[in-house]
Amino acid sequence: MDGAGLRLNMNVLDYGILALYFVTVLGVGFAARRAIRTSVDFFLSGRSLPAWVTGLAFVSANLGALEIIGMAANGAQYGIMTVHYYWIGAVPAMIFLGIVMMPFYYGSRVRSVPEYLRLRFNRPTHLLNAISFAIAQVLIAGVNLYALALIMQALLGWPLWLAIVVGAAIVLAYITVGGLSGAIYNEVLQFFVIIAGLVPITVIGLVKVGGWSGLMDSVRDTKLGEAGLHAWEGTGSTANPLGAHWLGIVFGLGFVLSFGYWTTNFAEVQRALSAKNMSAARRTPIIAAYPKLVIPVVTVIPGLIALVTVKGLGAESGDLVYNNAIPLLMRDLLPNGVLGIAVTGLVASFMAGMAANVSGFNTVFTYDIWQAYVRKERSDEYYIRIGRIATVGGVVVGIGTAFIAAGFSNIMNYIQALFSLFNAPLFATFIIGMFWKRMSALAGFWSLLAGTLAALATYLLYKAGVVHFNSDLEESFWGAGIAFVTVAVVAAVVTPLTRPKRAEELQGLVYGMGGVDLKGDVLAGDQVWWRSPVLLGAIALVLAVLFYIPVF
């Protein structure tokens, strides 16, 4: 099979399924509107949602272009090593967030991640993070929107501008109307739609290549070879498909990039902050870790199937770029009806990712920039209105940033570069400040700024050819590691030279300083042993280790 023409042969049934989905998500947004009475209702769902809802929304918010298109592209380009992004690059950090960090977030009643930095350090640190987060969110929203537009153009024949406008308009409508609740309830729906769309691709694809053993034999005959079937083999050096040493994988990806994304990215943390109590907030990312464990089945495996069935996959441009692994399989494998479900699942994934970015952006812009520095002490109605205006602005800017993503044949490389630049230094500042009470406010600001500049310098030197890495992803791993070390060094140098905050100012914000109540708002039903965040997290960690064994 070749890549000549991505256009899908969709019929009335397929378009009917897609239209039903659009109507449903808009209906959910308008239904959520009735529950909005205060700004907390609009931005944080009134902190009233059960753990299973926030948990599914948490993982669904991550199932955007990065996950579906990007991870399938990585599966085709790097093989089984892509599972590192799940089992070491996600699950441990999600569990750490639930067990260790959510008590500080939820217990301090902050409305956003930047607000925590204001309380722990100072207003300059808060403003720096708020601005950098807002920029990151519109850039990543642009990735989701651009990917959606390209898929709609390729699969359905829609003009690029029409696909961008339709996708942006629907996300804009249900967030502007329904606030975070509209986004979260749609994300729960989108989780099931996404899975329903991807499972047939995996199943039919495996049947076509002769099952798992047939797939492995076929991968051995590709340019990846035997190395494409192992996760850790060859990582004692950089002689592996990812071009990464195990130290870069464990420290750069498994620690800095992963913990930086999952524990400080407000687009994710916001879902847990909307939970009804402390126990539900802590369980939110841990519940999300369980589907995260098995999502490689519907992303990495289809990438491998595309590698062995689509002749010429991996071109620098055109229909055969790695990003088109999933669309090419949809074209080649799926009958009508199932095709409609798959297209709807793909659309749902982009919309879920973009909705997470936009809802995070409107909250941080309203609370952490507008309310904190532009217009203080206005009415709730005023801030809800500003939030809706910010939503429109975020989507419009996202349309503009969508075209930045056009320069990357594998959007995963672009996303990881953004994470190493924005998330890694933020995580380092967070984790050191959360566990080292002596770290001063000025050290928080200067270490965050220095870490961000170090990551940016690493990326620019790599692009200029001054510094060499084996792949874009290896640069992201090391850029993240360099940012983390820079933050630690600057914090260690500046802290002794500056005055620390008083102990009473750190209550509930620093580990060991008290002020966090894990039991006060726990409902009777949450106290049963099998709902323990520690137990659920430990089981997920064990499973992550066990899943590595067959592909070691």
Tab-separated table of C-alpha atoms in Angstrom, residues 173-337:
chain	number	residue	atom	x	y	z
A	173	ALA	CA	-18.886	27.183	22.115
A	174	TYR	CA	-18.988	24.505	24.789
A	175	ILE	CA	-16.254	26.035	26.974
A	176	THR	CA	-17.570	29.594	26.692
A	177	VAL	CA	-21.080	28.406	27.561
A	178	GLY	CA	-20.405	25.573	30.009
A	179	GLY	CA	-17.072	26.531	31.566
A	180	LEU	CA	-14.867	23.789	33.023
A	181	SER	CA	-17.855	21.506	33.681
A	182	GLY	CA	-18.711	21.630	29.985
A	183	ALA	CA	-15.125	20.693	29.155
A	184	ILE	CA	-14.870	17.934	31.781
A	185	TYR	CA	-18.153	16.154	31.039
A	186	ASN	CA	-17.316	16.292	27.344
A	187	GLU	CA	-13.872	14.858	28.122
A	188	VAL	CA	-15.502	11.861	29.830
A	189	LEU	CA	-17.632	11.327	26.714
A	190	GLN	CA	-14.605	11.891	24.485
A	191	PHE	CA	-12.560	9.273	26.356
A	192	PHE	CA	-15.000	6.530	25.371
A	193	VAL	CA	-15.407	7.885	21.820
A	194	ILE	CA	-11.611	7.992	21.345
A	195	ILE	CA	-11.154	4.413	22.563
A	196	ALA	CA	-14.083	3.203	20.422
A	197	GLY	CA	-12.435	4.828	17.415
A	198	LEU	CA	-8.937	3.393	17.992
A	199	VAL	CA	-9.691	-0.201	19.054
A	200	PRO	CA	-10.969	-1.280	15.592
A	201	ILE	CA	-7.760	0.053	13.982
A	202	THR	CA	-5.644	-2.061	16.328
A	203	VAL	CA	-7.750	-5.223	16.055
A	204	ILE	CA	-8.230	-5.184	12.269
A	205	GLY	CA	-4.590	-4.177	11.780
A	206	LEU	CA	-3.294	-7.072	13.889
A	207	VAL	CA	-5.507	-9.527	12.016
A	208	LYS	CA	-4.124	-8.197	8.722
A	209	VAL	CA	-0.464	-8.700	9.714
A	210	GLY	CA	-0.965	-12.132	11.269
A	211	GLY	CA	-1.396	-11.251	14.937
A	212	TRP	CA	1.285	-10.162	17.397
A	213	SER	CA	3.856	-12.703	16.214
A	214	GLY	CA	3.255	-11.705	12.591
A	215	LEU	CA	3.702	-8.031	13.511
A	216	MET	CA	6.994	-8.747	15.285
A	217	ASP	CA	8.325	-10.701	12.311
A	218	SER	CA	7.339	-7.878	9.960
A	219	VAL	CA	8.962	-5.192	12.152
A	220	ARG	CA	12.235	-7.165	12.084
A	221	ASP	CA	12.233	-6.749	8.295
A	222	THR	CA	11.894	-2.942	8.485
A	223	LYS	CA	14.588	-0.323	9.022
A	224	LEU	CA	13.950	-0.555	12.788
A	225	GLY	CA	14.881	-4.233	12.827
A	226	GLU	CA	15.045	-6.233	16.056
A	227	ALA	CA	15.785	-3.026	17.997
A	228	GLY	CA	12.268	-1.818	17.247
A	229	LEU	CA	10.820	-4.574	19.447
A	230	HIS	CA	12.614	-3.729	22.695
A	231	ALA	CA	12.240	-0.972	25.283
A	232	TRP	CA	15.585	-1.056	27.116
A	233	GLU	CA	17.918	-3.114	24.938
A	234	GLY	CA	20.716	-0.982	23.499
A	235	THR	CA	20.194	1.916	25.930
A	236	GLY	CA	23.632	1.359	27.486
A	237	SER	CA	24.714	3.518	24.551
A	238	THR	CA	22.769	5.618	22.044
A	239	ALA	CA	22.730	2.800	19.466
A	240	ASN	CA	18.957	2.382	19.535
A	241	PRO	CA	16.021	3.749	17.533
A	242	LEU	CA	15.436	6.593	20.003
A	243	GLY	CA	19.113	7.537	20.007
A	244	ALA	CA	18.905	7.933	23.802
A	245	HIS	CA	21.003	6.592	26.683
A	246	TRP	CA	19.137	5.022	29.616
A	247	LEU	CA	20.291	7.942	31.786
A	248	GLY	CA	18.519	10.407	29.474
A	249	ILE	CA	15.403	8.207	29.468
A	250	VAL	CA	15.280	7.791	33.252
A	251	PHE	CA	16.367	11.290	34.325
A	252	GLY	CA	15.341	13.455	31.371
A	253	LEU	CA	12.073	11.742	30.426
A	254	GLY	CA	11.129	9.636	33.471
A	255	PHE	CA	11.886	12.340	36.020
A	256	VAL	CA	12.194	15.908	34.712
A	257	LEU	CA	9.928	15.942	31.630
A	258	SER	CA	7.375	13.528	33.072
A	259	PHE	CA	7.092	14.979	36.558
A	260	GLY	CA	7.291	18.471	35.081
A	261	TYR	CA	4.305	17.804	32.822
A	262	TRP	CA	2.034	15.781	35.078
A	263	THR	CA	2.582	17.578	38.385
A	264	THR	CA	2.727	21.236	37.335
A	265	ASN	CA	0.730	21.451	34.092
A	266	PHE	CA	-2.405	23.276	35.182
A	267	ALA	CA	-4.374	22.003	32.173
A	268	GLU	CA	-4.173	18.592	33.909
A	269	VAL	CA	-4.090	19.638	37.579
A	270	GLN	CA	-7.241	21.738	37.026
A	271	ARG	CA	-9.249	18.512	36.610
A	272	ALA	CA	-8.170	17.290	40.051
A	273	LEU	CA	-8.840	20.703	41.633
A	274	SER	CA	-12.472	20.403	40.482
A	275	ALA	CA	-12.980	17.210	42.556
A	276	LYS	CA	-15.493	17.233	45.403
A	277	ASN	CA	-13.044	16.612	48.279
A	278	MET	CA	-9.422	15.884	49.156
A	279	SER	CA	-9.724	12.117	48.683
A	280	ALA	CA	-11.311	12.504	45.237
A	281	ALA	CA	-8.665	15.066	44.239
A	282	ARG	CA	-5.834	12.702	45.246
A	283	ARG	CA	-7.415	9.742	43.447
A	284	THR	CA	-8.015	11.710	40.227
A	285	PRO	CA	-4.543	11.286	38.621
A	286	ILE	CA	-4.191	7.773	40.077
A	287	ILE	CA	-7.476	6.624	38.519
A	288	ALA	CA	-6.227	8.172	35.247
A	289	ALA	CA	-2.996	6.129	35.502
A	290	TYR	CA	-4.840	2.845	34.913
A	291	PRO	CA	-6.104	3.610	31.377
A	292	LYS	CA	-2.751	5.308	30.728
A	293	LEU	CA	-1.042	1.942	31.308
A	294	VAL	CA	-2.864	0.290	28.405
A	295	ILE	CA	-3.253	3.175	25.920
A	296	PRO	CA	-0.050	2.040	24.081
A	297	VAL	CA	-2.194	-0.805	22.714
A	298	VAL	CA	-4.187	1.699	20.623
A	299	THR	CA	-1.367	4.142	19.801
A	300	VAL	CA	2.047	2.436	19.662
A	301	ILE	CA	0.814	-0.822	18.111
A	302	PRO	CA	-1.052	0.987	15.278
A	303	GLY	CA	2.175	2.911	14.632
A	304	LEU	CA	4.023	-0.383	14.176
A	305	ILE	CA	1.224	-1.730	11.978
A	306	ALA	CA	1.466	1.371	9.788
A	307	LEU	CA	5.246	0.940	9.557
A	308	VAL	CA	4.917	-2.576	8.121
A	309	THR	CA	1.811	-2.060	5.945
A	310	VAL	CA	2.225	1.459	4.491
A	311	LYS	CA	4.997	1.459	1.923
A	312	GLY	CA	7.291	4.461	2.168
A	313	LEU	CA	6.052	5.713	5.561
A	314	GLY	CA	8.507	8.159	7.097
A	315	ALA	CA	8.862	10.735	4.324
A	316	GLU	CA	9.920	14.269	5.199
A	317	SER	CA	6.765	15.736	3.650
A	318	GLY	CA	3.558	14.755	1.888
A	319	ASP	CA	1.043	12.052	2.801
A	320	LEU	CA	3.690	9.616	4.052
A	321	VAL	CA	4.994	11.583	7.057
A	322	TYR	CA	4.919	9.668	10.340
A	323	ASN	CA	2.110	11.915	11.624
A	324	ASN	CA	-0.240	10.256	9.119
A	325	ALA	CA	0.215	6.720	10.485
A	326	ILE	CA	-3.280	6.604	12.030
A	327	PRO	CA	-5.135	8.318	9.123
A	328	LEU	CA	-3.454	5.980	6.603
A	329	LEU	CA	-4.575	2.934	8.592
A	330	MET	CA	-8.109	4.322	8.790
A	331	ARG	CA	-8.130	4.700	5.015
A	332	ASP	CA	-6.771	1.205	4.378
A	333	LEU	CA	-8.483	-0.895	7.056
A	334	LEU	CA	-11.871	0.400	8.164
A	335	PRO	CA	-15.305	-0.235	6.601
A	336	ASN	CA	-18.030	2.426	6.588
A	337	GLY	CA	-19.765	2.864	9.930
